[in-house]
PDB file of C-alpha atoms in Angstrom:
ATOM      1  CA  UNK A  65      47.361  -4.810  61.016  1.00  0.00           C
ATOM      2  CA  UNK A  66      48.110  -3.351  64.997  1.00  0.00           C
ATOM      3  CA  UNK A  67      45.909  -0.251  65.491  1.00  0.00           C
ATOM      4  CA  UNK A  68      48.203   1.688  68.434  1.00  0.00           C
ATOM      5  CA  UNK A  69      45.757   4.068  70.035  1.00  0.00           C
ATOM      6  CA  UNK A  70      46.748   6.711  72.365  1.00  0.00           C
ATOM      7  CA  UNK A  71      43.816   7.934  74.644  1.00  0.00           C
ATOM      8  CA  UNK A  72      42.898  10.848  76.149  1.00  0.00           C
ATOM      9  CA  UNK A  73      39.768  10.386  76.732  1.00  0.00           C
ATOM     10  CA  UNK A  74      38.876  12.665  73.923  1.00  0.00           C
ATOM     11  CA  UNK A  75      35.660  12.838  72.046  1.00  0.00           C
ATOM     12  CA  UNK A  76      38.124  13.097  68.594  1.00  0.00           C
ATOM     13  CA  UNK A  77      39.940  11.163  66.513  1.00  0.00           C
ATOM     14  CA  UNK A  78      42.978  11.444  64.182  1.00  0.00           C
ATOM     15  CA  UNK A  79      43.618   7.920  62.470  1.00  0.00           C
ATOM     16  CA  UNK A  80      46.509   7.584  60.574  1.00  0.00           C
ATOM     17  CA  UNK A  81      47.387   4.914  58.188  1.00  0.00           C
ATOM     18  CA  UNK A  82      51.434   4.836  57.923  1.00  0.00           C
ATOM     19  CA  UNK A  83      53.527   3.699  54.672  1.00  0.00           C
ATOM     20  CA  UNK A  84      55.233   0.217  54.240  1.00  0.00           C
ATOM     21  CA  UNK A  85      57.788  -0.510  57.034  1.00  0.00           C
ATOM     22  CA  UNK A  86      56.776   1.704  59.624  1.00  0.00           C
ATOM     23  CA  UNK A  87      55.686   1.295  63.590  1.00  0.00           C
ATOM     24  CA  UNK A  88      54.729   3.760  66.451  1.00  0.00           C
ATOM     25  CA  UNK A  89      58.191   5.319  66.654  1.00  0.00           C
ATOM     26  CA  UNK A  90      58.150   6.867  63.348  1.00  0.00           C
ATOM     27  CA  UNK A  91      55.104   9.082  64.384  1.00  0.00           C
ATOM     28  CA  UNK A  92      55.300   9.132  68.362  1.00  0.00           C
ATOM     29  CA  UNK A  93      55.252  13.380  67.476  1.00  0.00           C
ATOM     30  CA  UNK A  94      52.533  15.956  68.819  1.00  0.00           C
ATOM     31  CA  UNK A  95      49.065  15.937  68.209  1.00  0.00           C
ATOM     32  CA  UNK A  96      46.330  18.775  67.603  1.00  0.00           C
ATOM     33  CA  UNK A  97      44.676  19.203  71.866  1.00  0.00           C
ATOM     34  CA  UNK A  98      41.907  17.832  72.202  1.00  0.00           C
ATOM     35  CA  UNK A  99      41.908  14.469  69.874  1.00  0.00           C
ATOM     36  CA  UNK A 100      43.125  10.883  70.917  1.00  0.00           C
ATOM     37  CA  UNK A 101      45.344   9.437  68.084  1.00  0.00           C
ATOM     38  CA  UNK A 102      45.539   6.147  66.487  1.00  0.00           C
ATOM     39  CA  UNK A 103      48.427   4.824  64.519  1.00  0.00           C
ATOM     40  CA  UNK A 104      47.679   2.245  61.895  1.00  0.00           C
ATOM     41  CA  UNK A 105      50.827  -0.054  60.345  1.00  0.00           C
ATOM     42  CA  UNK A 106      52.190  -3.488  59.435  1.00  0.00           C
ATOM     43  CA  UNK A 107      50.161  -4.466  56.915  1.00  0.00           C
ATOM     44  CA  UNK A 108      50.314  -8.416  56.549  1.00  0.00           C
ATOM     45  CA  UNK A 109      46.917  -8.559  56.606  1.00  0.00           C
ATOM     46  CA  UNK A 110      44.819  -5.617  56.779  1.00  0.00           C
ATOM     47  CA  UNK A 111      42.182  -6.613  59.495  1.00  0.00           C
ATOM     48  CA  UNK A 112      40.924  -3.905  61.513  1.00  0.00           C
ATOM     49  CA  UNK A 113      38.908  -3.168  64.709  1.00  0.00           C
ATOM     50  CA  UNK A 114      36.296  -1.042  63.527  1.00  0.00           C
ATOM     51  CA  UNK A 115      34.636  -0.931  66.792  1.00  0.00           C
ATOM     52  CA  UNK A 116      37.265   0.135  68.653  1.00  0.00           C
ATOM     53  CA  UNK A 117      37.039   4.055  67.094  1.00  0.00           C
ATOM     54  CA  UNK A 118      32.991   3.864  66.716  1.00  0.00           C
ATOM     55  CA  UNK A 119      32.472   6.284  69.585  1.00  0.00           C
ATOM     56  CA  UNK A 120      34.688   8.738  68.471  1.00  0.00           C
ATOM     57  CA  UNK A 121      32.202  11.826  67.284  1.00  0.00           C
ATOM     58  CA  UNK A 122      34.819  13.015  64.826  1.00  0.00           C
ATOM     59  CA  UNK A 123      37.501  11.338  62.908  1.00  0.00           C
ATOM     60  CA  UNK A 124      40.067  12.994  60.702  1.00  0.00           C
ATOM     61  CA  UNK A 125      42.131  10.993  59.068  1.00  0.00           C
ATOM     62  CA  UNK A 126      45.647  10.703  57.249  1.00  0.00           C
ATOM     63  CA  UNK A 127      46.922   7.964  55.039  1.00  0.00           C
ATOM     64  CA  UNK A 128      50.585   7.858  53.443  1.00  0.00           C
ATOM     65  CA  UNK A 129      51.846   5.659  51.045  1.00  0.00           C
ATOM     66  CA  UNK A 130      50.585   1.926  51.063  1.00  0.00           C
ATOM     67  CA  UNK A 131      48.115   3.066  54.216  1.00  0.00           C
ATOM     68  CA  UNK A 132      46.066   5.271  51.000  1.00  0.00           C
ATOM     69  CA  UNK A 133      45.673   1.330  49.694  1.00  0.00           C
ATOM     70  CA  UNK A 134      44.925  -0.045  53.443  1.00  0.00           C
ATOM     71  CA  UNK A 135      42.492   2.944  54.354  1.00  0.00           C
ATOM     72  CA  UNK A 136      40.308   2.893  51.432  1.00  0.00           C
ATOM     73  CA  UNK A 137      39.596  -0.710  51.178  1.00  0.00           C
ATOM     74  CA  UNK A 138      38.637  -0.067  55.008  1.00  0.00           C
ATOM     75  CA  UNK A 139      36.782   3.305  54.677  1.00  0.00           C
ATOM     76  CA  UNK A 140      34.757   2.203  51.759  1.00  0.00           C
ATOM     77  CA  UNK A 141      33.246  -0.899  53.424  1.00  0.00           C
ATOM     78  CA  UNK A 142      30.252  -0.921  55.092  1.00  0.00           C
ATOM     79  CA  UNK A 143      31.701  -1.725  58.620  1.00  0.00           C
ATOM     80  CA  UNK A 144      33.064   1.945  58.188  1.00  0.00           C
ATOM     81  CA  UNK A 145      29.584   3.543  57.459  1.00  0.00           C
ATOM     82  CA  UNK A 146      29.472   4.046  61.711  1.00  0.00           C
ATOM     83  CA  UNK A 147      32.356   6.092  61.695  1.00  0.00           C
ATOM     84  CA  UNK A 148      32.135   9.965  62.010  1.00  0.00           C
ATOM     85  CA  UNK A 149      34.701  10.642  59.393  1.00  0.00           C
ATOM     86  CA  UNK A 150      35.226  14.769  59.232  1.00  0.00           C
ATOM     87  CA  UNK A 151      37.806  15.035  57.044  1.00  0.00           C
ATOM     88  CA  UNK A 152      40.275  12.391  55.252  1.00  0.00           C
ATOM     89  CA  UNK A 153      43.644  13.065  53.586  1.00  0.00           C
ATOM     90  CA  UNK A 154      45.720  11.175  51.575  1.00  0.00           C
ATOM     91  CA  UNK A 155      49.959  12.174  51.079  1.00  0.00           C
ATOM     92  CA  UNK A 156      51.537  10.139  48.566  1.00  0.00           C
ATOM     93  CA  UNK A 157      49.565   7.345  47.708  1.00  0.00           C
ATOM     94  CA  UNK A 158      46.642   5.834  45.457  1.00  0.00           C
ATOM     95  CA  UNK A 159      43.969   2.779  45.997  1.00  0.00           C
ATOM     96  CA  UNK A 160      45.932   1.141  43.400  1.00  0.00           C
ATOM     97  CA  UNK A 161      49.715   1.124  45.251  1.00  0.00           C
ATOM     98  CA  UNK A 162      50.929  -1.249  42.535  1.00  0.00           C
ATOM     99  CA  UNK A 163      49.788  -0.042  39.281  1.00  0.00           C
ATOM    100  CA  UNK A 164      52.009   1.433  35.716  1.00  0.00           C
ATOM    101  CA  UNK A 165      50.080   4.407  35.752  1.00  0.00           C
ATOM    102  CA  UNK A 166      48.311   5.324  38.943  1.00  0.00           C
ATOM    103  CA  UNK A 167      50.750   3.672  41.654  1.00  0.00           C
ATOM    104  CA  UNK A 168      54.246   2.059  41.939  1.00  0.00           C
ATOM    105  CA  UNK A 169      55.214   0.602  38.859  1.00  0.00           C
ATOM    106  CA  UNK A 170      55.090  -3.324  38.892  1.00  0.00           C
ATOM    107  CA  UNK A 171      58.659  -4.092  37.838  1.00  0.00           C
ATOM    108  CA  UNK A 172      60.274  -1.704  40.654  1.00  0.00           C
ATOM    109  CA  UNK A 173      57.827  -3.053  43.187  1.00  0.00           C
ATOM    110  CA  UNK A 174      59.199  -6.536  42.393  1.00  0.00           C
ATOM    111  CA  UNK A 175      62.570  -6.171  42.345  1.00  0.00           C
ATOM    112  CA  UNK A 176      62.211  -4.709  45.680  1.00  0.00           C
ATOM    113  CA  UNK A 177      60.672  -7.841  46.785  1.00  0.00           C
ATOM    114  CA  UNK A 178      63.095 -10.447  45.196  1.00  0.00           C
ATOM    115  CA  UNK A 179      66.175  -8.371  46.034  1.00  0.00           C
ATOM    116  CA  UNK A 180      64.825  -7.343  49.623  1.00  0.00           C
ATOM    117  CA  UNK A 181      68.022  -7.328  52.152  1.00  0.00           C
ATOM    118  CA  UNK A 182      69.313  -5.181  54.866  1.00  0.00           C
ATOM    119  CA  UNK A 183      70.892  -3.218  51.888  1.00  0.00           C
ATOM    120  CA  UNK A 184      68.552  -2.434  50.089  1.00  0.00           C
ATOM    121  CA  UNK A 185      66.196  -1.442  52.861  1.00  0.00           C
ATOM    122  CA  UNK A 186      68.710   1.384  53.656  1.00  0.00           C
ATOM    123  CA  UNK A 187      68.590   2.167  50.262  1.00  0.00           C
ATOM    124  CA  UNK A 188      64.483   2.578  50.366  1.00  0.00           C
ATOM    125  CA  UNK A 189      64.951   4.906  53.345  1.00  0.00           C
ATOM    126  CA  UNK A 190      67.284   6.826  51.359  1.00  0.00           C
ATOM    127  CA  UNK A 191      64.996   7.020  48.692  1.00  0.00           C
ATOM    128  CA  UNK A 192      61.819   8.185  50.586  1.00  0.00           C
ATOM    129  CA  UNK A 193      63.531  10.980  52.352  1.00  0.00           C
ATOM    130  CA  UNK A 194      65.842  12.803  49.662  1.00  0.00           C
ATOM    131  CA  UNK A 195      68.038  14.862  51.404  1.00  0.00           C
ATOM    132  CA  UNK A 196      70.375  14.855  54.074  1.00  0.00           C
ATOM    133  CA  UNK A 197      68.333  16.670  56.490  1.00  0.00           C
ATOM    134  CA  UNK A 198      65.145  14.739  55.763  1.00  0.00           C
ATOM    135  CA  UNK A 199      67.341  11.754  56.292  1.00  0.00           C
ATOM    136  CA  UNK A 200      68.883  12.173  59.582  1.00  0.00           C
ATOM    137  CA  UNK A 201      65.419  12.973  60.840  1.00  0.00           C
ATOM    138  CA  UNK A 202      63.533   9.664  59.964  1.00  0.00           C
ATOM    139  CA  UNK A 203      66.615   7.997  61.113  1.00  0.00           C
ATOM    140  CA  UNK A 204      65.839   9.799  64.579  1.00  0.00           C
ATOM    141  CA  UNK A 205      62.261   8.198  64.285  1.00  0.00           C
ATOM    142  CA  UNK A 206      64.040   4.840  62.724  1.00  0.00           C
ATOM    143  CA  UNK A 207      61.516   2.238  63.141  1.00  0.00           C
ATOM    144  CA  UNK A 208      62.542  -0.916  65.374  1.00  0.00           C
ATOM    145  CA  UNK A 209      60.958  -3.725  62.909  1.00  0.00           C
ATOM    146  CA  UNK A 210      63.463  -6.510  61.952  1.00  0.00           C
ATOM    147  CA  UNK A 211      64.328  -7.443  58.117  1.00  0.00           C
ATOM    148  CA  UNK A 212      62.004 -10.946  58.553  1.00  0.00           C
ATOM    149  CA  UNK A 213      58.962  -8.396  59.940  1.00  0.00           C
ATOM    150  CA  UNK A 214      59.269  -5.929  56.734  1.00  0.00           C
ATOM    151  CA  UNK A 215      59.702  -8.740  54.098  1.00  0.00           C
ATOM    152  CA  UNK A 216      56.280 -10.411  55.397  1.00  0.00           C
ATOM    153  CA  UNK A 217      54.680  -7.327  54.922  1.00  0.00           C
ATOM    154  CA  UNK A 218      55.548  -6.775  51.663  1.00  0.00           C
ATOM    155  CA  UNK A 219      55.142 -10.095  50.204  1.00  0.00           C
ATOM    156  CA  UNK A 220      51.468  -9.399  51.383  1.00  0.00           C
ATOM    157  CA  UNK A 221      50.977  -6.491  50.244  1.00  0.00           C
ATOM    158  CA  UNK A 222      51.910  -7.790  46.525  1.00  0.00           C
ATOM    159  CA  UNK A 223      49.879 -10.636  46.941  1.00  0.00           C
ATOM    160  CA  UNK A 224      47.162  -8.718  48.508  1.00  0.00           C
ATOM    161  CA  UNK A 225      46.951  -5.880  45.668  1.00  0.00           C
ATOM    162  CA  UNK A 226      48.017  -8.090  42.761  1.00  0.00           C
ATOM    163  CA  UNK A 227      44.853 -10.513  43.383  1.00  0.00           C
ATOM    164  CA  UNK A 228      42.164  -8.184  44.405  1.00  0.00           C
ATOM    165  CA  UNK A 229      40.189  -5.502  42.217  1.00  0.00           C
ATOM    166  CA  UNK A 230      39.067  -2.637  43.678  1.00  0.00           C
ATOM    167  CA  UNK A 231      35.914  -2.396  44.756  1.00  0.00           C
ATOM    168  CA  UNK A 232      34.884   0.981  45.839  1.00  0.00           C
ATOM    169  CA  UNK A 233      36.553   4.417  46.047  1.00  0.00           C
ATOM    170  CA  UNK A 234      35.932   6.040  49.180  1.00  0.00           C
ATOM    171  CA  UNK A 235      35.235   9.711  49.074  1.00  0.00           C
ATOM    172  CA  UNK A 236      38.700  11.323  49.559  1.00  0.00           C
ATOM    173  CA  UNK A 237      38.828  15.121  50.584  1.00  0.00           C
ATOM    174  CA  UNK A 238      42.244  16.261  49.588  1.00  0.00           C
ATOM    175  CA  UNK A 239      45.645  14.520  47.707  1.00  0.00           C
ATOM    176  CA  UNK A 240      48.569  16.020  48.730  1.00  0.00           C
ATOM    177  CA  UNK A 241      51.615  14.890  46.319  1.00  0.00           C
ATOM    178  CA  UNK A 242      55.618  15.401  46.285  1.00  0.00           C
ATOM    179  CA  UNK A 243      56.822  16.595  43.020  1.00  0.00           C
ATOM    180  CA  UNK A 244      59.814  14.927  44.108  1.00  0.00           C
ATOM    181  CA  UNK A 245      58.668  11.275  45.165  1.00  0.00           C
ATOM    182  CA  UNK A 246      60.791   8.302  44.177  1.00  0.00           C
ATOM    183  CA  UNK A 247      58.073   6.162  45.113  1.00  0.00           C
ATOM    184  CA  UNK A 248      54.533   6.571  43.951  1.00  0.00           C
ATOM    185  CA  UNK A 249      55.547   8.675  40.970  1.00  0.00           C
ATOM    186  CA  UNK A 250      53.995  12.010  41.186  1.00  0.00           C
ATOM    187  CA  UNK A 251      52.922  11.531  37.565  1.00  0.00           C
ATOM    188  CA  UNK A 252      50.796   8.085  38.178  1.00  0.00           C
ATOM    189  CA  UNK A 253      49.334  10.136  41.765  1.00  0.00           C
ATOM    190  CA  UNK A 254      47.707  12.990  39.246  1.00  0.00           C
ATOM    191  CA  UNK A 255      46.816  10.181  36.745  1.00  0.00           C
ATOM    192  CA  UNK A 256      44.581   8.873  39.278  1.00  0.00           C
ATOM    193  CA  UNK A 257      43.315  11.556  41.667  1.00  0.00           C
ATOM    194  CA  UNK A 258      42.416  13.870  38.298  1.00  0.00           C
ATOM    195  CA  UNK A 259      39.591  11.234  38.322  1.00  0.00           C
ATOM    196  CA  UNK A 260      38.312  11.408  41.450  1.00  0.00           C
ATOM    197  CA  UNK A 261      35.907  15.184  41.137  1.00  0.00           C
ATOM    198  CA  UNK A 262      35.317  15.252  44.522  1.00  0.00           C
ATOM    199  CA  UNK A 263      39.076  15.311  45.771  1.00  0.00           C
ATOM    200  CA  UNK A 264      41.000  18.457  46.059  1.00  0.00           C
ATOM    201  CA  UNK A 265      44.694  18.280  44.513  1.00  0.00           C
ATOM    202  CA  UNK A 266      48.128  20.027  45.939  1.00  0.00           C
ATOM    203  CA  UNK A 267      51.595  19.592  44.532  1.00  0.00           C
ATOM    204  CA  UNK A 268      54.462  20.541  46.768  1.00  0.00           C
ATOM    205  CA  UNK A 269      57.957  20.555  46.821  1.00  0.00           C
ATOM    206  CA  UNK A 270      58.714  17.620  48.730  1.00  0.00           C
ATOM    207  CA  UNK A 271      60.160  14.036  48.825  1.00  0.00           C
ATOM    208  CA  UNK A 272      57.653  10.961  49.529  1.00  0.00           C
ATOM    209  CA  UNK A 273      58.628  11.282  53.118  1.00  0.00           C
ATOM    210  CA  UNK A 274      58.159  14.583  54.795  1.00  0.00           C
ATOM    211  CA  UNK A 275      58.393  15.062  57.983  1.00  0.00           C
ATOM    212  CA  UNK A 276      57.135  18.805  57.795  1.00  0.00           C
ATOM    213  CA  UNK A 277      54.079  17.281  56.178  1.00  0.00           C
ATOM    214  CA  UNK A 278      53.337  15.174  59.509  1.00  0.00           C
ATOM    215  CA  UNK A 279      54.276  17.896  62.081  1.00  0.00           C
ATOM    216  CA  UNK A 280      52.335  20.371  60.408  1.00  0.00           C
ATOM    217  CA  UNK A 281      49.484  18.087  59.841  1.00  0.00           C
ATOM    218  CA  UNK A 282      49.066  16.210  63.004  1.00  0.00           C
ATOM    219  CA  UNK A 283      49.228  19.367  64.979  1.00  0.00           C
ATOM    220  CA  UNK A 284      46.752  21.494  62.653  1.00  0.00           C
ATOM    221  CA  UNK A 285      44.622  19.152  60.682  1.00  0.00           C
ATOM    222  CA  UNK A 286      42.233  21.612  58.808  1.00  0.00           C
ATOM    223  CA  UNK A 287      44.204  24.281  59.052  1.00  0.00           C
ATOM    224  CA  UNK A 288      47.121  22.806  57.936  1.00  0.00           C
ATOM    225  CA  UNK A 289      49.521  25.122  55.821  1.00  0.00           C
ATOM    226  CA  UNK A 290      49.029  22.376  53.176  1.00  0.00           C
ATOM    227  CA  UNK A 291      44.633  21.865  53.588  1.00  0.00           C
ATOM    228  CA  UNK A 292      44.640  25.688  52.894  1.00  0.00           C
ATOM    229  CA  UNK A 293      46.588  25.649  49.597  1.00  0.00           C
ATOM    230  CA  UNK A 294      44.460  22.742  47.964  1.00  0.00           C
ATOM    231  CA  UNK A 295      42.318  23.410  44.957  1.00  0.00           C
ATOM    232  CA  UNK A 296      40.575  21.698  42.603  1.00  0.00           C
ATOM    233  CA  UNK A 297      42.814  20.589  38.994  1.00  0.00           C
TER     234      UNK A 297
END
């Protein structure tokens, strides 16, 4: 995993955990003042520097897509126990990314993998943003990984998830999901997070990229347009 952190010499933390696929130039956007941000992504193996964010006396953090996987197998180890976690977030995603009823379905998952091309990666993209609009902005934010970089990663992360149970569920604060997501069907997100008491729930109208989401998130954090409308299902 590369951890990319941007410091300010801040006293807070947001720590996001990006999708499948992505790098710093998808979300090089603004931050909330007052916070140094770290950008999680590339998941071939899912090693990370805890002690590089232990000072930090406030960490909220964000996790889309796969990086719901990657974050809770790292927030709900014990290394993680140091870290002053406010608030955590999750847009997306599940703990169990490959799963018939609570993730990505394990046929479409696989056919990804054994038909993985240049093609068909532009066909993902197309996928995960919807709409035109939502289309032509990611591509602004296009990230610069090569074909041979994004295969690796996701031959691991079928390997990875396929092989290894779950251990823990860490104690997620709110699940924001797109009624509209192509990818982690919205269907398996409630099947999952209707389990989990603790978690607040919001359905929007969105695709499983949204890059009003992140902009409105990363710049407000708790009172994000989208923290305010959550409520328990």
């Amino acid at each position: 995993m590369k951890q990319l952190l941007k410091k300010n010499n801040n006293k807070k933390l947001i720590l996001l955990f990006t999708g499948w696929g992505c790098d710093e130039n998808l979300f090089n956007r603004k931050t909330k003042e007052g916070y140094d941000y770290m950008i999680c992504f590339d998941y071939e193996n899912i090693d990370f520097k805890y002690q590089e964010i232990q000072h930090y006396d406030e960490i909220f953090v964000i996790a889309w897509s796969m990086g719901v996987w990657v974050a809770n197998t790292i927030l709900s180890s014990k290394d993680a126990q140091k870290l002053n976690i406010k608030m955590s977030v999750t847009f997306n995603g599940t703990p169990y990314p490959i799963d018939d009823t609570k993730g990505i379905p394990k046929e479409i998952f696989k056919g990804t993998l054994d038909n993985f091309s240049e093609k068909t990666l532009a066909k993902f993209r197309r996928r995960i943003c919807g709409d035109t609009e939502n289309t032509k902005e990611f591509l602004s934010h296009m990230p610069y990984r090569n074909t041979k970089s994004l295969l690796k990663e996701l031959s691991s992360l079928w390997n990875t998830t396929t092989t290894c149970k779950i251990k823990n569920i860490y104690r997620w604060d709110y699940a924001i999901i797109s009624k509209a997501d192509k990818i982690f069907p919205s269907a398996n997100q409630l099947n999952f997070w209707k389990e989990i008491k603790t978690c607040k729930i919001l359905e929007i109208e969105a695709e499983h990229y949204s890059t009003y989401f992140f902009n409105d998130i990363l710049i407000n954090l708790e009172e994000s347009e989208f923290i305010k409308q959550t409520s328990t299902i």
